[in-house]
PDB file of C-alpha atoms and ligand atoms in Angstrom:
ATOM      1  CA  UNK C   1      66.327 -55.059   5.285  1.00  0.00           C
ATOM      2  CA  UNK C   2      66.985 -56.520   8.372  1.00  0.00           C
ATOM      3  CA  UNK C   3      64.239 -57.770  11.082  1.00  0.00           C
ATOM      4  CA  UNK C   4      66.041 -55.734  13.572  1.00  0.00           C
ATOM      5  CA  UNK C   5      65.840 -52.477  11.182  1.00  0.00           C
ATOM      6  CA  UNK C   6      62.290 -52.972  10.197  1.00  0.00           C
ATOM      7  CA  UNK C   7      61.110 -52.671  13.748  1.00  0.00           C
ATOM      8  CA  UNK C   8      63.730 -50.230  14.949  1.00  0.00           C
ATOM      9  CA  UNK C   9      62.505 -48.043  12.332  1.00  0.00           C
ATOM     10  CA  UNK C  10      59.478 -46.803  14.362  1.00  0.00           C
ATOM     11  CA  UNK C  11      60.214 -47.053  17.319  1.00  0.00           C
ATOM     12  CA  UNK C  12      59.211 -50.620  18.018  1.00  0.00           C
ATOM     13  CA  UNK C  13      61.706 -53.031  20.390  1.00  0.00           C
ATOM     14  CA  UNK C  14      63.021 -55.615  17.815  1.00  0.00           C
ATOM     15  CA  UNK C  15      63.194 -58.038  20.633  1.00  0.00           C
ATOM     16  CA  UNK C  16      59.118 -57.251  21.471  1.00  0.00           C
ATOM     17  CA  UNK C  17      58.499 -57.352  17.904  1.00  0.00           C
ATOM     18  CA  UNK C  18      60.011 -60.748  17.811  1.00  0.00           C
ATOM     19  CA  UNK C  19      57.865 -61.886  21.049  1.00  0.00           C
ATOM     20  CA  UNK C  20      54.589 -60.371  19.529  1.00  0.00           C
ATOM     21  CA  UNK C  21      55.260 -61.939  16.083  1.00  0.00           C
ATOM     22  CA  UNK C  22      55.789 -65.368  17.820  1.00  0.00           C
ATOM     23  CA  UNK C  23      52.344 -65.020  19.525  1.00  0.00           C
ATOM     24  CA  UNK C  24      50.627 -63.550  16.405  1.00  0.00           C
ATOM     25  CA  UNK C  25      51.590 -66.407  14.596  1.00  0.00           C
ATOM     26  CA  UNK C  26      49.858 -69.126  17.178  1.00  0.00           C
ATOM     27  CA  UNK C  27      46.896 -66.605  16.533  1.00  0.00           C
ATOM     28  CA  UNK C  28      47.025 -66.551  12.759  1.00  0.00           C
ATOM     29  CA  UNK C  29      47.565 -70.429  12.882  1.00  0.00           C
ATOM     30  CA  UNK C  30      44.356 -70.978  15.203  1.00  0.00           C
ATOM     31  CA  UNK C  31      41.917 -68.966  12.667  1.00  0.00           C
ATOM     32  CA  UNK C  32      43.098 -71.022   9.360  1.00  0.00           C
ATOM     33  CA  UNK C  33      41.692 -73.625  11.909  1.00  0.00           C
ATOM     34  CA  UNK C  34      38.738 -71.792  12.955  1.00  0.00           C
ATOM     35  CA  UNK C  35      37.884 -70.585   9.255  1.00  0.00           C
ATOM     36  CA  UNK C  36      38.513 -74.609   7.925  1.00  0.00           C
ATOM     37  CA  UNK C  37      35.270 -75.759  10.619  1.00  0.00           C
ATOM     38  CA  UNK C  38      33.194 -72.274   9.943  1.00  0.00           C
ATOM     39  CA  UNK C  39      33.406 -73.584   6.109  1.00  0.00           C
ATOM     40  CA  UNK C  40      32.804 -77.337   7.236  1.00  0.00           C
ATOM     41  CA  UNK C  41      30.055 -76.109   9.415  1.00  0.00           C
ATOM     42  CA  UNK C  42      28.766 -73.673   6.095  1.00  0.00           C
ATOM     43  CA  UNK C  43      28.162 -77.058   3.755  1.00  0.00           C
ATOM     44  CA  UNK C  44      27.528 -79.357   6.497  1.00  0.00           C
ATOM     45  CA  UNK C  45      24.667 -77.604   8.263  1.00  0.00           C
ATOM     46  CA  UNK C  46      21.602 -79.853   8.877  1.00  0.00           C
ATOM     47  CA  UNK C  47      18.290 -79.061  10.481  1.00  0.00           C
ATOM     48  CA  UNK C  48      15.543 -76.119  10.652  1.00  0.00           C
ATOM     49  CA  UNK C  49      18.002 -73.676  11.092  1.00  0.00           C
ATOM     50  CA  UNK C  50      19.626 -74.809   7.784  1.00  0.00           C
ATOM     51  CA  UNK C  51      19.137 -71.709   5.969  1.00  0.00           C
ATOM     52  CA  UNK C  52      19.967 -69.225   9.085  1.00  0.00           C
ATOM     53  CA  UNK C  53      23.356 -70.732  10.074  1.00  0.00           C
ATOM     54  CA  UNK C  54      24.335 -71.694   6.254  1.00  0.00           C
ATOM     55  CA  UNK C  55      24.295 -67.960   5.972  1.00  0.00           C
ATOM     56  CA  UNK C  56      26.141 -66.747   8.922  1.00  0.00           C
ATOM     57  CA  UNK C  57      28.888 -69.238   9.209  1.00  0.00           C
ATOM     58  CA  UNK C  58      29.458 -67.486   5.618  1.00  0.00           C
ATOM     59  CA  UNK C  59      29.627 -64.069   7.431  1.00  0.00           C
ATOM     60  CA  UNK C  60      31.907 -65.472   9.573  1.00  0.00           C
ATOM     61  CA  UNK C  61      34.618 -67.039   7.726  1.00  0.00           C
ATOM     62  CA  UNK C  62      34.783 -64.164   5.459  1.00  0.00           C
ATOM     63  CA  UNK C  63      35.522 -61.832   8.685  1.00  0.00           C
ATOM     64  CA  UNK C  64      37.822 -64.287   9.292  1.00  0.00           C
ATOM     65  CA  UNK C  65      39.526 -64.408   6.206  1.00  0.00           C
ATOM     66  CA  UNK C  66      39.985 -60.348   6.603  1.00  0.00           C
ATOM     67  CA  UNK C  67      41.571 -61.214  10.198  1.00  0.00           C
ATOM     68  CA  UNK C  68      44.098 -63.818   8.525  1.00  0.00           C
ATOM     69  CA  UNK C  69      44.788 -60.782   6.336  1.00  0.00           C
ATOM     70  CA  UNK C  70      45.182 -58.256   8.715  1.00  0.00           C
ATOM     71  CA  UNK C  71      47.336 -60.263  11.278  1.00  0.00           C
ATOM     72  CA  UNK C  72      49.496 -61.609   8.830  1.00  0.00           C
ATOM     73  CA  UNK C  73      50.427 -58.135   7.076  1.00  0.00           C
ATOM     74  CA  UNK C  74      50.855 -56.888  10.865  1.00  0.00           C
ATOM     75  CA  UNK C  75      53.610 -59.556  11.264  1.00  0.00           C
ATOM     76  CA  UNK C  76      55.500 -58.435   7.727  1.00  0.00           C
ATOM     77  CA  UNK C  77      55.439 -54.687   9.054  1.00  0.00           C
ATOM     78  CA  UNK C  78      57.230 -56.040  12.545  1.00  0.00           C
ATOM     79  CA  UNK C  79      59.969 -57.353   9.959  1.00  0.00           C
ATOM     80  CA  UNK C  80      59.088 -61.270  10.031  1.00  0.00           C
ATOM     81  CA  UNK C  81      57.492 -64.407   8.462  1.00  0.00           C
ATOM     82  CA  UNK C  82      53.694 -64.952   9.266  1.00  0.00           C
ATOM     83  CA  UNK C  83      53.174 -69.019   9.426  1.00  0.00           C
ATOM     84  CA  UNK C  84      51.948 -69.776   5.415  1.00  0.00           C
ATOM     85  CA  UNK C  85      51.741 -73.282   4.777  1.00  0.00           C
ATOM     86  CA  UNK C  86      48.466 -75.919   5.915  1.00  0.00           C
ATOM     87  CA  UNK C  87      51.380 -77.924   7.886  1.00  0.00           C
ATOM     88  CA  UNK C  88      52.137 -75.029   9.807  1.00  0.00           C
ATOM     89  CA  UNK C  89      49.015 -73.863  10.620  1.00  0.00           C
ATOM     90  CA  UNK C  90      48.016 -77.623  12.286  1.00  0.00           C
ATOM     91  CA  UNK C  91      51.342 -77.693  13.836  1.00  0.00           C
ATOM     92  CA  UNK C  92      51.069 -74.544  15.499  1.00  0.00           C
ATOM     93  CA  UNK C  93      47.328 -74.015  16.016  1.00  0.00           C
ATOM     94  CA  UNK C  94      46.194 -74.860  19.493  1.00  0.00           C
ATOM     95  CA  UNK C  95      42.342 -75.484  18.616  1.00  0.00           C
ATOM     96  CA  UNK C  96      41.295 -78.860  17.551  1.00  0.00           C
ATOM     97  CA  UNK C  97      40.273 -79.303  14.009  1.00  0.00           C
ATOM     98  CA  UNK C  98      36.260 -81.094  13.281  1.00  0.00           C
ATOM     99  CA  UNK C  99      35.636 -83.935  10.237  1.00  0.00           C
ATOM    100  CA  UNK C 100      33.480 -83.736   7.572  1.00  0.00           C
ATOM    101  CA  UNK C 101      30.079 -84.692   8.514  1.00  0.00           C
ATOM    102  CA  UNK C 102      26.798 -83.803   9.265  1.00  0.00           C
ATOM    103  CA  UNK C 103      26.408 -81.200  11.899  1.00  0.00           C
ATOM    104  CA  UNK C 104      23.471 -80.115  14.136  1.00  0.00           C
ATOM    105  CA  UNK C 105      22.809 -76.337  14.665  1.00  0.00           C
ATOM    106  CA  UNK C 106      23.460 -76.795  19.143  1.00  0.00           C
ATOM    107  CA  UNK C 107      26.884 -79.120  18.104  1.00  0.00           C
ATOM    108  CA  UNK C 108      28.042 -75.895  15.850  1.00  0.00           C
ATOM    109  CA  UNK C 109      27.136 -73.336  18.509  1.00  0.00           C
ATOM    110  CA  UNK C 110      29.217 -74.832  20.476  1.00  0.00           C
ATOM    111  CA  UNK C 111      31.906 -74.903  18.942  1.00  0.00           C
ATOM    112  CA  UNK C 112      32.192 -71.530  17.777  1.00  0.00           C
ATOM    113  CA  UNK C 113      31.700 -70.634  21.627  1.00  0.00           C
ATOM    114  CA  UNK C 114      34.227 -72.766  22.576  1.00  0.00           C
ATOM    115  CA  UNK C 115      36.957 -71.281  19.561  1.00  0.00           C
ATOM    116  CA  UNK C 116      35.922 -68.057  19.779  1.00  0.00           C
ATOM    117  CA  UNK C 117      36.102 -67.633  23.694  1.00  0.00           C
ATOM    118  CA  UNK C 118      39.176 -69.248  23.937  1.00  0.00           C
ATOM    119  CA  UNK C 119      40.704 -67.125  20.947  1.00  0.00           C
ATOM    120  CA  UNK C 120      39.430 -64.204  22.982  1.00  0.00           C
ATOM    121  CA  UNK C 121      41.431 -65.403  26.025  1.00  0.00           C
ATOM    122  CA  UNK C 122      44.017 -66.067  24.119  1.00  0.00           C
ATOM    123  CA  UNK C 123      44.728 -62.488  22.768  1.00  0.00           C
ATOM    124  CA  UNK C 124      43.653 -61.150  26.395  1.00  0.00           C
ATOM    125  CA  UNK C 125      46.595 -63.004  27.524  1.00  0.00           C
ATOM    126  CA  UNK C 126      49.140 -61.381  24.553  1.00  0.00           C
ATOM    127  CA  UNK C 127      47.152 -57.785  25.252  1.00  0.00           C
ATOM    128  CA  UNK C 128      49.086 -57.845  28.096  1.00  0.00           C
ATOM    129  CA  UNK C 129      52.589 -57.312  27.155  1.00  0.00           C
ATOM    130  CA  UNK C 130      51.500 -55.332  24.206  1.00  0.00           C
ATOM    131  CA  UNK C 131      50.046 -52.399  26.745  1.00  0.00           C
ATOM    132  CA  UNK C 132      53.649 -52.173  28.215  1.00  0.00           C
ATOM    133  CA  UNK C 133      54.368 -50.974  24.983  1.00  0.00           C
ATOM    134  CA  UNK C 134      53.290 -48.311  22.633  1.00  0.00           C
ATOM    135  CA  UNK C 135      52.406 -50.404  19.931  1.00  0.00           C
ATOM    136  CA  UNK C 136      49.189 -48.704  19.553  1.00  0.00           C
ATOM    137  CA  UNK C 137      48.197 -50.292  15.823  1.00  0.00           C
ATOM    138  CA  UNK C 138      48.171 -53.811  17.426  1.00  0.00           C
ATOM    139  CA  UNK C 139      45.894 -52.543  20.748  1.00  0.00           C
ATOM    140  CA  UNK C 140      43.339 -51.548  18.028  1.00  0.00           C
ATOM    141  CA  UNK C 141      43.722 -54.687  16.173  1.00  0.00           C
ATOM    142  CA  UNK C 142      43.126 -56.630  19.253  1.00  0.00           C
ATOM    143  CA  UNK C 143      40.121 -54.438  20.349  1.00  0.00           C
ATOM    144  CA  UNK C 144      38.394 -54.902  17.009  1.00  0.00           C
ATOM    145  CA  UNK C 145      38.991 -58.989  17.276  1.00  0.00           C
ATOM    146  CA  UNK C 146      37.948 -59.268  20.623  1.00  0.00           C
ATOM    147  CA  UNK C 147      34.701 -56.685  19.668  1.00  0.00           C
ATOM    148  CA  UNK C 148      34.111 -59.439  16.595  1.00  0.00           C
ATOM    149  CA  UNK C 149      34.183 -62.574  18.766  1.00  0.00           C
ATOM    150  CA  UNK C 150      32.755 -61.292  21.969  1.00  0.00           C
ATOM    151  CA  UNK C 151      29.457 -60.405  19.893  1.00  0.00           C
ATOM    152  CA  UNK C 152      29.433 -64.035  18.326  1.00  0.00           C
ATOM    153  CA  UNK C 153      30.188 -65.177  21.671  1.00  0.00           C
ATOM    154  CA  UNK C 154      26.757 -63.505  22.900  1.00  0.00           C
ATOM    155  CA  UNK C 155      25.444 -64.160  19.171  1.00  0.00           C
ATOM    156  CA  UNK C 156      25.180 -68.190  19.685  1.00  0.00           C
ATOM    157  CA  UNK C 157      24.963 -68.648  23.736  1.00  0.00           C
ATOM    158  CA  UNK C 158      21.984 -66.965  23.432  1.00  0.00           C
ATOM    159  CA  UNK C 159      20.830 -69.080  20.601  1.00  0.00           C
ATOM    160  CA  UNK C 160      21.878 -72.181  22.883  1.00  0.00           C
ATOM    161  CA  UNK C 161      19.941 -70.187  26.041  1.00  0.00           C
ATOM    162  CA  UNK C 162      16.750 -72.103  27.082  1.00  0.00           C
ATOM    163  CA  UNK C 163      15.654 -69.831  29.848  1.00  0.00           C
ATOM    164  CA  UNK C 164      12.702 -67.461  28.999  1.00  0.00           C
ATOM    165  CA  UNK C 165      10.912 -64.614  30.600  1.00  0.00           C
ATOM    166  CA  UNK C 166       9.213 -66.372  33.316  1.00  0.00           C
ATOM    167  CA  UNK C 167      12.624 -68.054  34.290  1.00  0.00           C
ATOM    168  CA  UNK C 168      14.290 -64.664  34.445  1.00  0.00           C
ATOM    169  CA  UNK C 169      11.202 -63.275  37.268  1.00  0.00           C
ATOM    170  CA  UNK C 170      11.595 -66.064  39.569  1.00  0.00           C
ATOM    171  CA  UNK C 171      15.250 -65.286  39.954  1.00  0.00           C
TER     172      UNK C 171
HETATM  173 FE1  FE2 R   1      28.833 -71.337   0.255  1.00  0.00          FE
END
């Protein structure tokens, strides 16, 4: 069947589906990069926290892994290819990968601040020409993302947060 069929068939713009797919890709190529460093940051945990962030950098990548899922069955119903091979996903991804080695529990916090913010800007910026449309399957699947990382967003600032209650009265 042809791309321009697939889409046409309900009622989706062929050439939107085309411009959404292009973006969803750069989206499914940054969380194979995201769920590589939550699985580094899983084994390579060190400190008191160990045990805490060894188990929900597991949570994580396994919401992740349903995201990688959902996004990339969203691009076969829009009638195209969803990026499917580790050399795409580096070449395409726009979040920087992290080595193998030992990791404080502040140096991961960061980092899944820094990817998971900037993945929620990211598909703030796309969320924008998919509400000119009525593509309402995608609006939901960006609502539930952007629910997912603006909790862990909260989730591990506030872990980083040093301020306490007598901070917070003086203001
Ligand atoms: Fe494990």
């Amino acid at each position: 069947m042809s791309r321009e069929l697939r889409a046409a068939l309900t009622g989706l713009d062929p050439q939107y589906a085309k411009r959404l797919t292009d973006a969803l890709n750069i989206y499914l190529a940054n969380l194979h990069v995201v769920s590589a460093k939550l699985r580094n940051f899983h084994w390579n945990v060190v400190g008191v926290d160990f045990i805490d962030f060894h188990e929900k950098l597991q949570e994580l990548y396994e919401e992740v892994a349903l995201e990688i899922d959902r996004i990339a069955e969203r691009i076969k119903m829009l009638g195209f290819f969803p990026l499917a091979s580790m050399h795409e996903f580096v070449r395409y991804a726009t979040l920087e990968e992290a080595p193998s080695c030992p990791y404080n529990t502040s140096t991961i916090a960061y980092a899944v601040v820094n990817d998971f913010a900037a993945t929620a800007r990211y598909l703030r910026e796309v969320d924008k020409f998919v509400r000119e449309t009525t593509d309402e399957f995608t609006i939901n699947l960006f609502g539930d993302a952007l629910g997912f990382l603006e909790k862990h967003v909260w989730f591990f600032t506030a872990y980083l947060e040093r301020m306490d209650c007598s901070d917070s009265q003086k203001r």
